[in-house]
Amino acid sequence: MGRQPCCDKVGLKKGPWTAEEDKKLINFILNNGQCCWRAVPKLAGLLRCGKSCRLRWTNYLRPDLKRGLLSEYEEKMVIDLHAQLGNRWSKIASHLPGRTDNEIKNHWNTHIKKKLKKMGIDPITHKPLSTSTIDQTHTLEQENQPIEEEKNQDILLAQMDIESSPIDQSEIKSEDDDNNNNINNNNNNTMGTNCANNFVSAIVEVNNNGFCIDEVPLIEPHEILVQESTPSTSSSSFTSSPSSSSNILEDLKFLSSFDEWPLMENNNNNMGFGWEISNDFSSTLDFLLEDDHSDMMNNVTFDESWKFEQLL
DNA sequence: AATAGCACCAACCGCTCGAAA
DNA sequence: ATTTCGAGCGGTTGGTGCTAT
């Protein structure tokens, strides 16, 4: 029997989205909300499958998304959550408002994994790598940073006896009776993991001069403030709180005044993607702020936009 | 200047789950 | 009870830009 593909793939476009396609999708969703994704491409005039539209929206076009690299704090959150939840990126993402599972997954694979390995920590188990498995590069780097490593070890030992678990363990157990390998890994992680969790706490403490993530309550979406690292205009801070902003257009105008804000944490390396993100996001904002669409946006409050489909 | 290799991110793929018919 | 479908999830791939040689 088998199930039908999510769409008739013949003649459908794949690959990167164009600004024009983004506009169509945004226009459609702002006018109609999120409905049946399968129907979206046809109704929106897109030659994409519904799944592709959903991903584009959830991972890139949603108005509540943060852009740019993960902050140090967010990174620590990810490490800590990964120690407890494993590769359940959506679960991890749910603790980081404005971040998507895809984004976190990518960041984990490209940045955090390496960092942990560098520090002699197995990114899968969150336990110290045995010396035999630490690569030569790490060994060389160790020689260059002996003091830091000693500090890590000392704090690790100090943390080993401390109970730490910001995540309700029932969250881990409740969902996972399946046979997924990842989940098995997760459970292994969980089972083994007073040590692992404490080790993560140690990392956090080391990296943040005594600040421990486990002592910090998780941030609710309405509590999130965009980092005030922008020049001059930083006297006012944008907030995504539905209660504090009645008009999304005003917020978008505010955001659009920061031509470089998606690059906030990416200024130094001048990566091409930073520019692309900035460019695309700017075009999205431009679109939303165009005269043709400002009416639409003027009528969308955060409260209403939030109803699209519990965007957070 | 050319290009090979690397890093990064967006997008895709295939699978599972839950709800509805 | 079975089938179908929408949606979500995690793993993987492909494209682009950067860096080193």
PDB file of N, CA and C (backbone and C1' of nucleotides) in Angstrom, chain A residues 1 3-4 35 37-38 54 87-90 105 182 272-273 276, chain C residues 3-13 15-19:
ATOM      1  N   MET A   1       0.838  -1.199   0.000  1.00  0.00           N
ATOM      2  CA  MET A   1       0.000   0.000   0.000  1.00  0.00           C
ATOM      3  C   MET A   1       0.875   1.251   0.000  1.00  0.00           C
ATOM      4  N   ARG A   3       2.310   4.918   1.552  1.00  0.00           N
ATOM      5  CA  ARG A   3       1.628   6.199   1.543  1.00  0.00           C
ATOM      6  C   ARG A   3       2.049   7.026   0.354  1.00  0.00           C
ATOM      7  N   GLN A   4       1.200   7.903  -0.003  1.00  0.00           N
ATOM      8  CA  GLN A   4       1.511   8.768  -1.123  1.00  0.00           C
ATOM      9  C   GLN A   4       2.601   9.747  -0.721  1.00  0.00           C
ATOM     10  N   CYS A  35      -2.303  26.960   7.312  1.00  0.00           N
ATOM     11  CA  CYS A  35      -3.357  25.956   7.212  1.00  0.00           C
ATOM     12  C   CYS A  35      -2.728  24.683   6.693  1.00  0.00           C
ATOM     13  N   TRP A  37      -0.589  22.498   4.908  1.00  0.00           N
ATOM     14  CA  TRP A  37       0.625  22.818   4.165  1.00  0.00           C
ATOM     15  C   TRP A  37       0.600  22.253   2.752  1.00  0.00           C
ATOM     16  N   ARG A  38      -0.079  21.141   2.607  1.00  0.00           N
ATOM     17  CA  ARG A  38      -0.137  20.540   1.273  1.00  0.00           C
ATOM     18  C   ARG A  38      -0.800  21.485   0.274  1.00  0.00           C
ATOM     19  N   ARG A  54       6.599  24.521   4.451  1.00  0.00           N
ATOM     20  CA  ARG A  54       6.557  24.503   5.912  1.00  0.00           C
ATOM     21  C   ARG A  54       7.952  24.722   6.495  1.00  0.00           C
ATOM     22  N   ASN A  87      20.083  13.923  21.064  1.00  0.00           N
ATOM     23  CA  ASN A  87      19.888  14.611  19.786  1.00  0.00           C
ATOM     24  C   ASN A  87      18.430  14.996  19.520  1.00  0.00           C
ATOM     25  N   ARG A  88      17.702  15.285  20.532  1.00  0.00           N
ATOM     26  CA  ARG A  88      16.306  15.676  20.280  1.00  0.00           C
ATOM     27  C   ARG A  88      16.252  17.181  20.099  1.00  0.00           C
ATOM     28  N   TRP A  89      16.585  17.558  18.878  1.00  0.00           N
ATOM     29  CA  TRP A  89      16.814  18.964  18.578  1.00  0.00           C
ATOM     30  C   TRP A  89      15.572  19.813  18.770  1.00  0.00           C
ATOM     31  N   SER A  90      14.438  19.240  18.462  1.00  0.00           N
ATOM     32  CA  SER A  90      13.219  20.034  18.614  1.00  0.00           C
ATOM     33  C   SER A  90      12.945  20.311  20.086  1.00  0.00           C
ATOM     34  N   LYS A 105      20.752  22.170  15.491  1.00  0.00           N
ATOM     35  CA  LYS A 105      21.428  20.964  15.008  1.00  0.00           C
ATOM     36  C   LYS A 105      22.675  21.341  14.212  1.00  0.00           C
ATOM     37  N   ASN A 182      18.794   7.045  18.235  1.00  0.00           N
ATOM     38  CA  ASN A 182      19.137   8.279  18.915  1.00  0.00           C
ATOM     39  C   ASN A 182      18.580   8.301  20.305  1.00  0.00           C
ATOM     40  N   GLY A 272      30.402  34.846   4.271  1.00  0.00           N
ATOM     41  CA  GLY A 272      29.457  35.101   3.212  1.00  0.00           C
ATOM     42  C   GLY A 272      28.033  34.874   3.643  1.00  0.00           C
ATOM     43  N   PHE A 273      27.833  33.866   4.481  1.00  0.00           N
ATOM     44  CA  PHE A 273      26.479  33.573   4.882  1.00  0.00           C
ATOM     45  C   PHE A 273      25.881  34.698   5.699  1.00  0.00           C
ATOM     46  N   GLU A 276      24.398  36.883   3.324  1.00  0.00           N
ATOM     47  CA  GLU A 276      23.194  36.325   2.719  1.00  0.00           C
ATOM     48  C   GLU A 276      22.009  36.415   3.670  1.00  0.00           C
TER      49      GLU A 276
ATOM     50  P    DT C   3      -4.734  -1.740   5.519  1.00  0.00           P
ATOM     51  O5'  DT C   3      -5.068  -0.257   5.053  1.00  0.00           O
ATOM     52  C5'  DT C   3      -6.350  -0.008   4.468  1.00  0.00           C
ATOM     53  C4'  DT C   3      -6.505   1.468   4.219  1.00  0.00           C
ATOM     54  C3'  DT C   3      -5.303   2.137   3.557  1.00  0.00           C
ATOM     55  O3'  DT C   3      -5.785   2.915   2.481  1.00  0.00           O
ATOM     56  C1'  DT C   3      -5.922   3.321   5.523  1.00  0.00           C
ATOM     57  P    DT C   4      -4.772   3.574   1.445  1.00  0.00           P
ATOM     58  O5'  DT C   4      -4.806   5.090   1.940  1.00  0.00           O
ATOM     59  C5'  DT C   4      -6.074   5.734   2.097  1.00  0.00           C
ATOM     60  C4'  DT C   4      -5.876   7.088   2.724  1.00  0.00           C
ATOM     61  C3'  DT C   4      -4.696   7.894   2.153  1.00  0.00           C
ATOM     62  O3'  DT C   4      -5.206   9.121   1.669  1.00  0.00           O
ATOM     63  C1'  DT C   4      -4.670   7.901   4.523  1.00  0.00           C
ATOM     64  P    DC C   5      -4.309  10.075   0.825  1.00  0.00           P
ATOM     65  O5'  DC C   5      -3.940  11.175   1.914  1.00  0.00           O
ATOM     66  C5'  DC C   5      -5.005  11.777   2.670  1.00  0.00           C
ATOM     67  C4'  DC C   5      -4.410  12.542   3.825  1.00  0.00           C
ATOM     68  C3'  DC C   5      -3.222  13.427   3.445  1.00  0.00           C
ATOM     69  O3'  DC C   5      -3.567  14.779   3.706  1.00  0.00           O
ATOM     70  C1'  DC C   5      -2.807  12.176   5.443  1.00  0.00           C
ATOM     71  P    DG C   6      -2.648  15.924   3.222  1.00  0.00           P
ATOM     72  O5'  DG C   6      -2.189  16.518   4.622  1.00  0.00           O
ATOM     73  C5'  DG C   6      -3.174  16.774   5.622  1.00  0.00           C
ATOM     74  C4'  DG C   6      -2.493  17.122   6.923  1.00  0.00           C
ATOM     75  C3'  DG C   6      -1.357  18.126   6.794  1.00  0.00           C
ATOM     76  O3'  DG C   6      -1.489  19.063   7.855  1.00  0.00           O
ATOM     77  C1'  DG C   6      -0.546  16.113   7.766  1.00  0.00           C
ATOM     78  P    DA C   7      -0.568  20.297   7.899  1.00  0.00           P
ATOM     79  O5'  DA C   7       0.528  19.809   8.931  1.00  0.00           O
ATOM     80  C5'  DA C   7       0.093  19.309  10.209  1.00  0.00           C
ATOM     81  C4'  DA C   7       1.270  18.690  10.925  1.00  0.00           C
ATOM     82  C3'  DA C   7       2.547  19.536  10.941  1.00  0.00           C
ATOM     83  O3'  DA C   7       2.797  19.894  12.281  1.00  0.00           O
ATOM     84  C1'  DA C   7       3.000  17.236  10.480  1.00  0.00           C
ATOM     85  P    DG C   8       4.012  20.817  12.632  1.00  0.00           P
ATOM     86  O5'  DG C   8       5.058  19.752  13.201  1.00  0.00           O
ATOM     87  C5'  DG C   8       4.623  18.803  14.177  1.00  0.00           C
ATOM     88  C4'  DG C   8       5.736  17.829  14.453  1.00  0.00           C
ATOM     89  C3'  DG C   8       7.109  18.479  14.618  1.00  0.00           C
ATOM     90  O3'  DG C   8       7.703  17.988  15.808  1.00  0.00           O
ATOM     91  C1'  DG C   8       7.211  16.741  12.994  1.00  0.00           C
ATOM     92  P    DC C   9       9.021  18.617  16.352  1.00  0.00           P
ATOM     93  O5'  DC C   9      10.082  17.483  15.991  1.00  0.00           O
ATOM     94  C5'  DC C   9       9.847  16.137  16.402  1.00  0.00           C
ATOM     95  C4'  DC C   9      10.857  15.234  15.745  1.00  0.00           C
ATOM     96  C3'  DC C   9      12.277  15.791  15.767  1.00  0.00           C
ATOM     97  O3'  DC C   9      13.056  15.061  16.697  1.00  0.00           O
ATOM     98  C1'  DC C   9      11.693  14.874  13.613  1.00  0.00           C
ATOM     99  P    DG C  10      14.435  15.584  17.094  1.00  0.00           P
ATOM    100  O5'  DG C  10      15.411  14.753  16.151  1.00  0.00           O
ATOM    101  C5'  DG C  10      15.353  13.339  16.170  1.00  0.00           C
ATOM    102  C4'  DG C  10      16.226  12.789  15.071  1.00  0.00           C
ATOM    103  C3'  DG C  10      17.663  13.323  15.060  1.00  0.00           C
ATOM    104  O3'  DG C  10      18.542  12.223  14.865  1.00  0.00           O
ATOM    105  C1'  DG C  10      16.642  13.727  12.960  1.00  0.00           C
ATOM    106  P    DG C  11      20.088  12.426  14.667  1.00  0.00           P
ATOM    107  O5'  DG C  11      20.296  12.133  13.118  1.00  0.00           O
ATOM    108  C5'  DG C  11      19.784  10.910  12.578  1.00  0.00           C
ATOM    109  C4'  DG C  11      20.107  10.830  11.098  1.00  0.00           C
ATOM    110  C3'  DG C  11      21.562  11.137  10.745  1.00  0.00           C
ATOM    111  O3'  DG C  11      21.996  10.197   9.771  1.00  0.00           O
ATOM    112  C1'  DG C  11      20.111  12.616   9.578  1.00  0.00           C
ATOM    113  P    DT C  12      23.470  10.246   9.168  1.00  0.00           P
ATOM    114  O5'  DT C  12      23.263  11.068   7.818  1.00  0.00           O
ATOM    115  C5'  DT C  12      22.267  10.609   6.908  1.00  0.00           C
ATOM    116  C4'  DT C  12      22.206  11.545   5.715  1.00  0.00           C
ATOM    117  C3'  DT C  12      23.562  11.895   5.111  1.00  0.00           C
ATOM    118  O3'  DT C  12      23.556  11.425   3.780  1.00  0.00           O
ATOM    119  C1'  DT C  12      22.204  13.848   5.411  1.00  0.00           C
ATOM    120  P    DT C  13      24.817  11.650   2.816  1.00  0.00           P
ATOM    121  O5'  DT C  13      24.321  12.896   1.950  1.00  0.00           O
ATOM    122  C5'  DT C  13      22.989  12.880   1.458  1.00  0.00           C
ATOM    123  C4'  DT C  13      22.716  14.174   0.687  1.00  0.00           C
ATOM    124  C3'  DT C  13      23.856  14.608  -0.240  1.00  0.00           C
ATOM    125  O3'  DT C  13      23.259  15.012  -1.457  1.00  0.00           O
ATOM    126  C1'  DT C  13      23.331  16.360   1.249  1.00  0.00           C
ATOM    127  P    DG C  15      24.186  21.216  -5.783  1.00  0.00           P
ATOM    128  O5'  DG C  15      24.372  22.685  -5.201  1.00  0.00           O
ATOM    129  C5'  DG C  15      23.236  23.327  -4.595  1.00  0.00           C
ATOM    130  C4'  DG C  15      23.673  24.622  -3.960  1.00  0.00           C
ATOM    131  C3'  DG C  15      24.683  25.415  -4.780  1.00  0.00           C
ATOM    132  O3'  DG C  15      24.341  26.786  -4.651  1.00  0.00           O
ATOM    133  C1'  DG C  15      25.604  24.899  -2.651  1.00  0.00           C
ATOM    134  P    DT C  16      25.037  27.855  -5.575  1.00  0.00           P
ATOM    135  O5'  DT C  16      25.882  28.676  -4.496  1.00  0.00           O
ATOM    136  C5'  DT C  16      25.226  29.145  -3.321  1.00  0.00           C
ATOM    137  C4'  DT C  16      26.263  29.645  -2.344  1.00  0.00           C
ATOM    138  C3'  DT C  16      27.386  30.472  -2.975  1.00  0.00           C
ATOM    139  O3'  DT C  16      27.390  31.742  -2.355  1.00  0.00           O
ATOM    140  C1'  DT C  16      28.253  28.816  -1.513  1.00  0.00           C
ATOM    141  P    DG C  17      28.335  32.874  -2.933  1.00  0.00           P
ATOM    142  O5'  DG C  17      29.451  32.975  -1.804  1.00  0.00           O
ATOM    143  C5'  DG C  17      29.028  33.069  -0.443  1.00  0.00           C
ATOM    144  C4'  DG C  17      30.219  32.844   0.468  1.00  0.00           C
ATOM    145  C3'  DG C  17      31.466  33.650   0.096  1.00  0.00           C
ATOM    146  O3'  DG C  17      31.975  34.245   1.274  1.00  0.00           O
ATOM    147  C1'  DG C  17      31.997  31.350   0.271  1.00  0.00           C
ATOM    148  P    DC C  18      33.246  35.138   1.268  1.00  0.00           P
ATOM    149  O5'  DC C  18      34.299  34.210   2.014  1.00  0.00           O
ATOM    150  C5'  DC C  18      33.918  33.631   3.275  1.00  0.00           C
ATOM    151  C4'  DC C  18      35.051  32.776   3.795  1.00  0.00           C
ATOM    152  C3'  DC C  18      36.426  33.429   3.711  1.00  0.00           C
ATOM    153  O3'  DC C  18      37.083  33.247   4.960  1.00  0.00           O
ATOM    154  C1'  DC C  18      36.448  31.323   2.593  1.00  0.00           C
ATOM    155  P    DT C  19      38.473  33.915   5.237  1.00  0.00           P
ATOM    156  O5'  DT C  19      39.463  32.688   5.032  1.00  0.00           O
ATOM    157  C5'  DT C  19      39.185  31.457   5.697  1.00  0.00           C
ATOM    158  C4'  DT C  19      40.280  30.448   5.368  1.00  0.00           C
ATOM    159  C3'  DT C  19      41.688  31.034   5.311  1.00  0.00           C
ATOM    160  O3'  DT C  19      42.542  30.188   6.063  1.00  0.00           O
ATOM    161  C1'  DT C  19      41.204  29.872   3.303  1.00  0.00           C
TER     162       DT C  19
END
